[in-house]
Amino acid sequence: MLETEPADAAVASEPLETSRKSEHGSFFALTLGSIGVVYGDIGTSPLYAFREALRPMTADGLARSEVLGLASLLIWALTVIVSIKYVAFLLRADNRGEGGMLALLALVQKKMGTRTTPILLLGLAGCALFFGDAIITPAISVLSSVEGLKLVTPAFTGYVEIIAIAILITLFAIQMHGTSAVAAWFGPMTAIWFLVLAGSGIAHIVAVPDVLWAFNPVHAVSFLFGERLLAFVVLGAVFLAVTGAEALYADLGHFGRAPIQTAWFVLVFPALALNYLGQAALVLSQPDTIADPFFRMFPGWMLLPAVVLATMATIIASQAVITGAFSLTRQAIQLGFVPRMEVRHTSQEQTGQIYMPRVNMLLLLGVLVLVVVFRSSDALATAYGIAVTGTMIVTTILAYAYLRHVRSWSMLPAFVAVLPFAVVEIVFLAANMTKFFEGGYLPVIVASVLFVTMWTWTRGAALLAHKTGQTDVRTSTFAASIEKQSEHGPTLVPGTAIFFTSDPETVPTALLHNLKHNHVLHEQNVILTVHTAPVPVTSPERRVRIEPISKRFVRLDLTFGFMESPNISRALILCRRHGLKFDIMATSFYLGRRKVIADTRSALPNWQNRLFIALANASADPTDYFDLPANRVIELGSHVSV
């Protein structure tokens, strides 16, 4: 079991902006691409957010002030949470051009100089909550769009679940082929979707222009203080309008800050605001449309095309979440939060295009269970908010740590800067907690299971490293003793042997076992350590570091960013440029395969010990994970108790 370690902090200083422009093309292409990938999730919220927020208010009839108050809450939620927090503030908190919760976590940890437990637990909690969100998003998005078929003709009423399940299975099945072929359609298709959102909203605002008063925050405040308990319940549904805001930050490295900001202010935000205002205008003029105000906005001849377009938009939104889950899992592996898993690259041009079979299968099973159990987007909406609000609160806390430790702000200004976001998000979380027993428990259970799993792996890996380190032999001492031996030393064989180790200062167990059992030593022996830098990507110049130990031993450090897949074969090509000469056909890769077994004196509780052992033994084959030539790999096993 190989572990990752932080690399030299100097890696963090390399700029990415110059290379990003050449890699991704024109500003317009980036902006259009961000519309499809970044805003797919938040762009499908009008399908259900306004409807679910209306539901608690319909018992005693709807008043004009209530509808205006709701529309105002939706607009100002988008303004405060998305426009100010994410677009204006967090997009500037980048880790060498990359964004996202784990990028921010790595940046904070690097500046703090150590992995502190509170920050680590925050990162684990954020990851766990994100996966709870990732399971719910495809289910509720696809269900809400397919449900529009019931308005086209009642004949579809009994087939909504089946159609949604078929779409979802197909979506997850094509993941193994990659998304590069269809990704080019994401931006234009989603742009059309936002234009339709804006157009349908304007058509109804013209009939009831009074709804434009919702831009005045007084209506939102009056609704909150006038309705009190009812407003508190409504807030839980209002938060559905900002789901997907985390994608703004997570996809920063793919598109850059300016294209994402431009797409938001020029198209996405206006389209969302106009559509919510249009739904409010429709409800005020036609109260009988309360049950499904979004699809009722369209005339009969346009209803079926609207359903088809909505379905395509939700598929794109689901695809973005699935891709995000793959990327986040790879980052978590590199940061040591979860064991190694198989990572397949589906594109020769884009390193971000990856497929992870285990993650894909787990997501599919979770999504299908949700569709079968909840059966409608109405029921599923109650489970949505807790995971999203929890994730946003974690990001806000990390943003405070970023201001304190990276930007070197004093405590009070940093606290004041994040306080408004924290207050709003805590209120939203409290409102969503009222739906805990109606389905909100689901993401909490999923996140809790994932949190315990990741914490077990992190803690167990640290204990295992500490235990094995107590019996390790120093590499320098070992190499010196080998050089002194002549006649009675091991038999020398031609070629190069590369031994993997997590600690370059100690002799790899595979090397010791090879000497013990085979009594041979290669002419050239490379002690290889794979590091994960607290930065997204490292340049070729920083990738390789070679240090001679003795005549026959060389220490080799390969450094990868936490968003990169550690392709050893490709990295070894760089080693030749740095003076390490070897023939790949005469080179053998030695891996130490550790089988972890239970120790009755383990520092872990029995249940946690067994969970860690199961995770360790199910870890992906390092040959596949490090992309090694299979016919040149030799594995030597050992048992380690923990």
Short mmCIF file of N, CA and C in Angstrom, two decimals, residues 77-201:
data_model
loop_
_atom_site.label_atom_id
_atom_site.label_comp_id
_atom_site.label_asym_id
_atom_site.label_seq_id
_atom_site.Cartn_x
_atom_site.Cartn_y
_atom_site.Cartn_z
N ALA A 77 -31.60 35.06 -2.81
CA ALA A 77 -30.78 33.88 -2.51
C ALA A 77 -29.73 33.69 -3.60
N LEU A 78 -30.15 33.85 -4.85
CA LEU A 78 -29.21 33.77 -5.97
C LEU A 78 -28.16 34.88 -5.88
N THR A 79 -28.60 36.05 -5.44
CA THR A 79 -27.68 37.20 -5.37
C THR A 79 -26.63 37.01 -4.28
N VAL A 80 -27.08 36.68 -3.07
CA VAL A 80 -26.16 36.59 -1.92
C VAL A 80 -25.26 35.35 -2.02
N ILE A 81 -25.89 34.18 -2.23
CA ILE A 81 -25.12 32.93 -2.20
C ILE A 81 -24.28 32.76 -3.46
N VAL A 82 -24.89 32.95 -4.62
CA VAL A 82 -24.18 32.65 -5.86
C VAL A 82 -23.37 33.85 -6.34
N SER A 83 -24.05 34.99 -6.55
CA SER A 83 -23.36 36.15 -7.14
C SER A 83 -22.23 36.66 -6.25
N ILE A 84 -22.53 36.84 -4.96
CA ILE A 84 -21.54 37.46 -4.08
C ILE A 84 -20.54 36.43 -3.54
N LYS A 85 -21.07 35.35 -2.92
CA LYS A 85 -20.15 34.40 -2.28
C LYS A 85 -19.29 33.66 -3.28
N TYR A 86 -19.94 33.03 -4.27
CA TYR A 86 -19.18 32.17 -5.18
C TYR A 86 -18.55 32.94 -6.34
N VAL A 87 -19.37 33.72 -7.07
CA VAL A 87 -18.86 34.36 -8.28
C VAL A 87 -17.89 35.50 -7.95
N ALA A 88 -18.23 36.33 -6.99
CA ALA A 88 -17.39 37.49 -6.69
C ALA A 88 -16.25 37.17 -5.73
N PHE A 89 -16.48 36.26 -4.76
CA PHE A 89 -15.49 36.03 -3.71
C PHE A 89 -14.69 34.74 -3.91
N LEU A 90 -15.35 33.59 -3.89
CA LEU A 90 -14.61 32.33 -3.88
C LEU A 90 -13.85 32.05 -5.17
N LEU A 91 -14.31 32.56 -6.29
CA LEU A 91 -13.57 32.34 -7.53
C LEU A 91 -12.19 32.98 -7.49
N ARG A 92 -11.97 33.87 -6.54
CA ARG A 92 -10.65 34.48 -6.37
C ARG A 92 -9.78 33.69 -5.41
N ALA A 93 -10.37 32.75 -4.69
CA ALA A 93 -9.61 31.91 -3.75
C ALA A 93 -9.20 30.64 -4.46
N ASP A 94 -8.25 30.77 -5.40
CA ASP A 94 -7.87 29.62 -6.22
C ASP A 94 -6.53 29.05 -5.78
N ASN A 95 -6.35 27.78 -6.07
CA ASN A 95 -5.10 27.07 -5.81
C ASN A 95 -4.41 26.87 -7.15
N ARG A 96 -3.56 27.84 -7.50
CA ARG A 96 -2.89 27.83 -8.81
C ARG A 96 -3.90 27.69 -9.95
N GLY A 97 -4.99 28.44 -9.85
CA GLY A 97 -5.98 28.45 -10.91
C GLY A 97 -7.07 27.41 -10.76
N GLU A 98 -6.93 26.49 -9.82
CA GLU A 98 -7.94 25.46 -9.61
C GLU A 98 -8.81 25.82 -8.42
N GLY A 99 -10.07 25.40 -8.48
CA GLY A 99 -11.00 25.68 -7.40
C GLY A 99 -11.63 24.42 -6.86
N GLY A 100 -12.58 24.60 -5.97
CA GLY A 100 -13.25 23.46 -5.37
C GLY A 100 -12.86 23.29 -3.91
N MET A 101 -13.68 22.56 -3.20
CA MET A 101 -13.48 22.40 -1.77
C MET A 101 -12.12 21.79 -1.42
N LEU A 102 -11.73 20.71 -2.14
CA LEU A 102 -10.47 20.06 -1.82
C LEU A 102 -9.28 20.90 -2.25
N ALA A 103 -9.44 21.67 -3.33
CA ALA A 103 -8.37 22.59 -3.72
C ALA A 103 -8.16 23.64 -2.64
N LEU A 104 -9.24 24.15 -2.09
CA LEU A 104 -9.16 25.13 -1.01
C LEU A 104 -8.58 24.49 0.25
N LEU A 105 -8.99 23.26 0.54
CA LEU A 105 -8.46 22.54 1.70
C LEU A 105 -6.95 22.34 1.57
N ALA A 106 -6.50 21.89 0.40
CA ALA A 106 -5.07 21.67 0.18
C ALA A 106 -4.29 22.96 0.32
N LEU A 107 -4.85 24.05 -0.16
CA LEU A 107 -4.19 25.35 -0.09
C LEU A 107 -4.04 25.80 1.36
N VAL A 108 -5.09 25.63 2.15
CA VAL A 108 -5.05 26.01 3.56
C VAL A 108 -4.05 25.15 4.32
N GLN A 109 -4.07 23.82 4.06
CA GLN A 109 -3.16 22.92 4.76
C GLN A 109 -1.71 23.25 4.42
N LYS A 110 -1.45 23.58 3.16
CA LYS A 110 -0.08 23.89 2.76
C LYS A 110 0.42 25.13 3.50
N LYS A 111 -0.42 26.15 3.63
CA LYS A 111 -0.01 27.37 4.32
C LYS A 111 0.14 27.15 5.83
N MET A 112 -0.69 26.24 6.37
CA MET A 112 -0.60 25.97 7.81
C MET A 112 0.60 25.07 8.12
N GLY A 113 1.11 24.37 7.11
CA GLY A 113 2.30 23.57 7.29
C GLY A 113 2.08 22.21 7.90
N THR A 114 0.83 21.87 8.22
CA THR A 114 0.54 20.57 8.81
C THR A 114 -0.91 20.21 8.56
N ARG A 115 -1.23 18.94 8.66
CA ARG A 115 -2.60 18.49 8.48
C ARG A 115 -3.29 18.48 9.84
N THR A 116 -3.94 19.57 10.20
CA THR A 116 -4.62 19.66 11.48
C THR A 116 -5.93 18.89 11.44
N THR A 117 -6.26 18.28 12.55
CA THR A 117 -7.45 17.42 12.60
C THR A 117 -8.74 18.17 12.27
N PRO A 118 -9.00 19.38 12.82
CA PRO A 118 -10.26 20.07 12.47
C PRO A 118 -10.39 20.34 10.98
N ILE A 119 -9.30 20.80 10.34
CA ILE A 119 -9.35 21.07 8.90
C ILE A 119 -9.55 19.77 8.13
N LEU A 120 -8.87 18.72 8.57
CA LEU A 120 -9.03 17.41 7.92
C LEU A 120 -10.47 16.92 8.01
N LEU A 121 -11.06 17.03 9.20
CA LEU A 121 -12.44 16.58 9.38
C LEU A 121 -13.41 17.40 8.53
N LEU A 122 -13.13 18.69 8.39
CA LEU A 122 -13.96 19.53 7.52
C LEU A 122 -13.91 19.03 6.08
N GLY A 123 -12.70 18.72 5.63
CA GLY A 123 -12.56 18.22 4.26
C GLY A 123 -13.30 16.91 4.06
N LEU A 124 -13.20 16.01 5.02
CA LEU A 124 -13.90 14.73 4.93
C LEU A 124 -15.42 14.94 4.93
N ALA A 125 -15.90 15.83 5.80
CA ALA A 125 -17.34 16.10 5.86
C ALA A 125 -17.83 16.70 4.55
N GLY A 126 -17.06 17.63 4.00
CA GLY A 126 -17.45 18.24 2.73
C GLY A 126 -17.52 17.23 1.60
N CYS A 127 -16.53 16.34 1.53
CA CYS A 127 -16.55 15.28 0.50
C CYS A 127 -17.77 14.40 0.66
N ALA A 128 -18.05 14.00 1.89
CA ALA A 128 -19.18 13.11 2.15
C ALA A 128 -20.50 13.76 1.75
N LEU A 129 -20.67 15.03 2.10
CA LEU A 129 -21.90 15.74 1.76
C LEU A 129 -22.03 15.92 0.25
N PHE A 130 -20.90 16.15 -0.42
CA PHE A 130 -20.96 16.31 -1.88
C PHE A 130 -21.49 15.05 -2.54
N PHE A 131 -21.05 13.89 -2.06
CA PHE A 131 -21.53 12.64 -2.67
C PHE A 131 -23.01 12.41 -2.38
N GLY A 132 -23.48 12.88 -1.22
CA GLY A 132 -24.92 12.83 -0.96
C GLY A 132 -25.68 13.66 -1.97
N ASP A 133 -25.14 14.84 -2.28
CA ASP A 133 -25.72 15.71 -3.30
C ASP A 133 -25.63 15.06 -4.68
N ALA A 134 -24.49 14.41 -4.98
CA ALA A 134 -24.28 13.81 -6.30
C ALA A 134 -25.25 12.67 -6.58
N ILE A 135 -25.73 12.00 -5.55
CA ILE A 135 -26.70 10.92 -5.74
C ILE A 135 -28.10 11.48 -5.98
N ILE A 136 -28.42 12.57 -5.29
CA ILE A 136 -29.78 13.12 -5.38
C ILE A 136 -29.99 13.91 -6.68
N THR A 137 -28.98 14.65 -7.12
CA THR A 137 -29.15 15.54 -8.28
C THR A 137 -29.65 14.84 -9.53
N PRO A 138 -29.03 13.74 -9.98
CA PRO A 138 -29.56 13.09 -11.19
C PRO A 138 -30.99 12.59 -11.02
N ALA A 139 -31.29 12.07 -9.83
CA ALA A 139 -32.63 11.51 -9.60
C ALA A 139 -33.70 12.59 -9.67
N ILE A 140 -33.51 13.69 -8.92
CA ILE A 140 -34.56 14.72 -8.88
C ILE A 140 -34.63 15.48 -10.20
N SER A 141 -33.49 15.70 -10.85
CA SER A 141 -33.49 16.47 -12.10
C SER A 141 -34.21 15.72 -13.21
N VAL A 142 -33.85 14.45 -13.41
CA VAL A 142 -34.48 13.67 -14.48
C VAL A 142 -35.95 13.42 -14.19
N LEU A 143 -36.28 13.10 -12.94
CA LEU A 143 -37.68 12.89 -12.58
C LEU A 143 -38.52 14.14 -12.84
N SER A 144 -38.02 15.30 -12.44
CA SER A 144 -38.80 16.53 -12.58
C SER A 144 -39.06 16.87 -14.04
N SER A 145 -38.10 16.57 -14.92
CA SER A 145 -38.31 16.87 -16.34
C SER A 145 -39.25 15.86 -16.99
N VAL A 146 -39.09 14.59 -16.67
CA VAL A 146 -39.94 13.56 -17.28
C VAL A 146 -41.39 13.70 -16.81
N GLU A 147 -41.57 14.21 -15.59
CA GLU A 147 -42.94 14.40 -15.09
C GLU A 147 -43.74 15.37 -15.96
N GLY A 148 -43.06 16.20 -16.73
CA GLY A 148 -43.77 17.09 -17.64
C GLY A 148 -44.56 16.35 -18.70
N LEU A 149 -44.21 15.09 -18.95
CA LEU A 149 -44.95 14.29 -19.94
C LEU A 149 -46.40 14.08 -19.52
N LYS A 150 -46.64 14.10 -18.22
CA LYS A 150 -48.02 13.90 -17.74
C LYS A 150 -48.92 15.05 -18.18
N LEU A 151 -48.33 16.22 -18.40
CA LEU A 151 -49.12 17.35 -18.88
C LEU A 151 -49.37 17.27 -20.38
N VAL A 152 -48.44 16.61 -21.09
CA VAL A 152 -48.64 16.42 -22.53
C VAL A 152 -49.82 15.50 -22.78
N THR A 153 -49.84 14.38 -22.08
CA THR A 153 -50.95 13.44 -22.14
C THR A 153 -50.97 12.59 -20.88
N PRO A 154 -52.14 12.37 -20.27
CA PRO A 154 -52.22 11.55 -19.06
C PRO A 154 -51.76 10.11 -19.27
N ALA A 155 -51.62 9.69 -20.52
CA ALA A 155 -51.20 8.31 -20.79
C ALA A 155 -49.81 8.02 -20.24
N PHE A 156 -48.99 9.06 -20.05
CA PHE A 156 -47.62 8.86 -19.54
C PHE A 156 -47.57 8.75 -18.02
N THR A 157 -48.68 8.96 -17.34
CA THR A 157 -48.69 9.04 -15.88
C THR A 157 -48.04 7.83 -15.23
N GLY A 158 -48.36 6.65 -15.69
CA GLY A 158 -47.84 5.43 -15.06
C GLY A 158 -46.45 5.03 -15.51
N TYR A 159 -45.85 5.81 -16.41
CA TYR A 159 -44.56 5.41 -16.98
C TYR A 159 -43.42 6.37 -16.65
N VAL A 160 -43.69 7.36 -15.82
CA VAL A 160 -42.67 8.36 -15.51
C VAL A 160 -41.43 7.72 -14.88
N GLU A 161 -41.65 6.87 -13.88
CA GLU A 161 -40.52 6.23 -13.20
C GLU A 161 -39.72 5.36 -14.16
N ILE A 162 -40.42 4.59 -14.98
CA ILE A 162 -39.73 3.67 -15.91
C ILE A 162 -38.89 4.45 -16.90
N ILE A 163 -39.46 5.54 -17.44
CA ILE A 163 -38.71 6.37 -18.40
C ILE A 163 -37.50 7.00 -17.72
N ALA A 164 -37.69 7.51 -16.50
CA ALA A 164 -36.58 8.13 -15.77
C ALA A 164 -35.48 7.11 -15.49
N ILE A 165 -35.85 5.91 -15.07
CA ILE A 165 -34.86 4.86 -14.80
C ILE A 165 -34.10 4.49 -16.07
N ALA A 166 -34.82 4.38 -17.19
CA ALA A 166 -34.16 4.04 -18.46
C ALA A 166 -33.15 5.11 -18.85
N ILE A 167 -33.53 6.38 -18.68
CA ILE A 167 -32.62 7.48 -19.02
C ILE A 167 -31.37 7.44 -18.13
N LEU A 168 -31.58 7.22 -16.83
CA LEU A 168 -30.47 7.21 -15.89
C LEU A 168 -29.52 6.04 -16.13
N ILE A 169 -30.07 4.86 -16.39
CA ILE A 169 -29.21 3.69 -16.67
C ILE A 169 -28.38 3.94 -17.92
N THR A 170 -29.01 4.51 -18.95
CA THR A 170 -28.28 4.82 -20.18
C THR A 170 -27.18 5.84 -19.92
N LEU A 171 -27.50 6.86 -19.13
CA LEU A 171 -26.53 7.91 -18.82
C LEU A 171 -25.30 7.33 -18.13
N PHE A 172 -25.52 6.48 -17.12
CA PHE A 172 -24.39 5.91 -16.40
C PHE A 172 -23.65 4.86 -17.23
N ALA A 173 -24.36 4.19 -18.13
CA ALA A 173 -23.73 3.16 -18.96
C ALA A 173 -22.73 3.75 -19.95
N ILE A 174 -22.99 4.96 -20.43
CA ILE A 174 -22.10 5.55 -21.44
C ILE A 174 -20.89 6.22 -20.81
N GLN A 175 -20.81 6.25 -19.49
CA GLN A 175 -19.68 6.93 -18.85
C GLN A 175 -18.35 6.31 -19.24
N MET A 176 -18.32 5.01 -19.44
CA MET A 176 -17.06 4.32 -19.74
C MET A 176 -16.49 4.76 -21.09
N HIS A 177 -17.33 5.32 -21.95
CA HIS A 177 -16.87 5.76 -23.26
C HIS A 177 -16.40 7.21 -23.25
N GLY A 178 -16.56 7.90 -22.12
CA GLY A 178 -16.15 9.29 -22.03
C GLY A 178 -17.22 10.24 -22.56
N THR A 179 -17.05 11.51 -22.25
CA THR A 179 -18.05 12.50 -22.63
C THR A 179 -17.53 13.49 -23.66
N SER A 180 -16.32 13.28 -24.14
CA SER A 180 -15.74 14.27 -25.06
C SER A 180 -16.55 14.42 -26.33
N ALA A 181 -17.17 13.30 -26.79
CA ALA A 181 -17.91 13.35 -28.05
C ALA A 181 -19.18 14.19 -27.93
N VAL A 182 -19.80 14.20 -26.74
CA VAL A 182 -21.06 14.94 -26.57
C VAL A 182 -20.87 16.24 -25.81
N ALA A 183 -19.68 16.42 -25.21
CA ALA A 183 -19.46 17.62 -24.41
C ALA A 183 -19.58 18.89 -25.22
N ALA A 184 -19.25 18.81 -26.51
CA ALA A 184 -19.33 19.99 -27.36
C ALA A 184 -20.75 20.50 -27.49
N TRP A 185 -21.73 19.61 -27.23
CA TRP A 185 -23.14 20.01 -27.30
C TRP A 185 -23.64 20.63 -26.00
N PHE A 186 -22.90 20.41 -24.89
CA PHE A 186 -23.37 20.86 -23.59
C PHE A 186 -23.60 22.36 -23.55
N GLY A 187 -22.58 23.14 -23.98
CA GLY A 187 -22.69 24.59 -23.91
C GLY A 187 -23.83 25.14 -24.75
N PRO A 188 -23.86 24.86 -26.07
CA PRO A 188 -24.95 25.39 -26.90
C PRO A 188 -26.33 24.94 -26.44
N MET A 189 -26.47 23.66 -26.06
CA MET A 189 -27.78 23.17 -25.64
C MET A 189 -28.25 23.86 -24.36
N THR A 190 -27.33 24.00 -23.41
CA THR A 190 -27.71 24.65 -22.15
C THR A 190 -27.95 26.14 -22.36
N ALA A 191 -27.22 26.75 -23.28
CA ALA A 191 -27.47 28.16 -23.60
C ALA A 191 -28.88 28.34 -24.16
N ILE A 192 -29.29 27.43 -25.03
CA ILE A 192 -30.66 27.47 -25.55
C ILE A 192 -31.66 27.31 -24.40
N TRP A 193 -31.34 26.42 -23.47
CA TRP A 193 -32.21 26.20 -22.31
C TRP A 193 -32.39 27.49 -21.52
N PHE A 194 -31.30 28.21 -21.27
CA PHE A 194 -31.40 29.45 -20.50
C PHE A 194 -32.17 30.52 -21.28
N LEU A 195 -32.00 30.55 -22.58
CA LEU A 195 -32.77 31.50 -23.39
C LEU A 195 -34.26 31.19 -23.32
N VAL A 196 -34.59 29.90 -23.32
CA VAL A 196 -36.00 29.49 -23.18
C VAL A 196 -36.52 29.88 -21.80
N LEU A 197 -35.70 29.68 -20.76
CA LEU A 197 -36.10 30.10 -19.41
C LEU A 197 -36.42 31.59 -19.39
N ALA A 198 -35.52 32.38 -19.98
CA ALA A 198 -35.73 33.83 -19.99
C ALA A 198 -36.95 34.21 -20.81
N GLY A 199 -37.08 33.62 -22.00
CA GLY A 199 -38.20 33.96 -22.87
C GLY A 199 -39.54 33.62 -22.28
N SER A 200 -39.65 32.43 -21.68
CA SER A 200 -40.92 32.03 -21.06
C SER A 200 -41.25 32.92 -19.88
N GLY A 201 -40.22 33.36 -19.15
CA GLY A 201 -40.47 34.26 -18.03
C GLY A 201 -40.95 35.62 -18.49
#
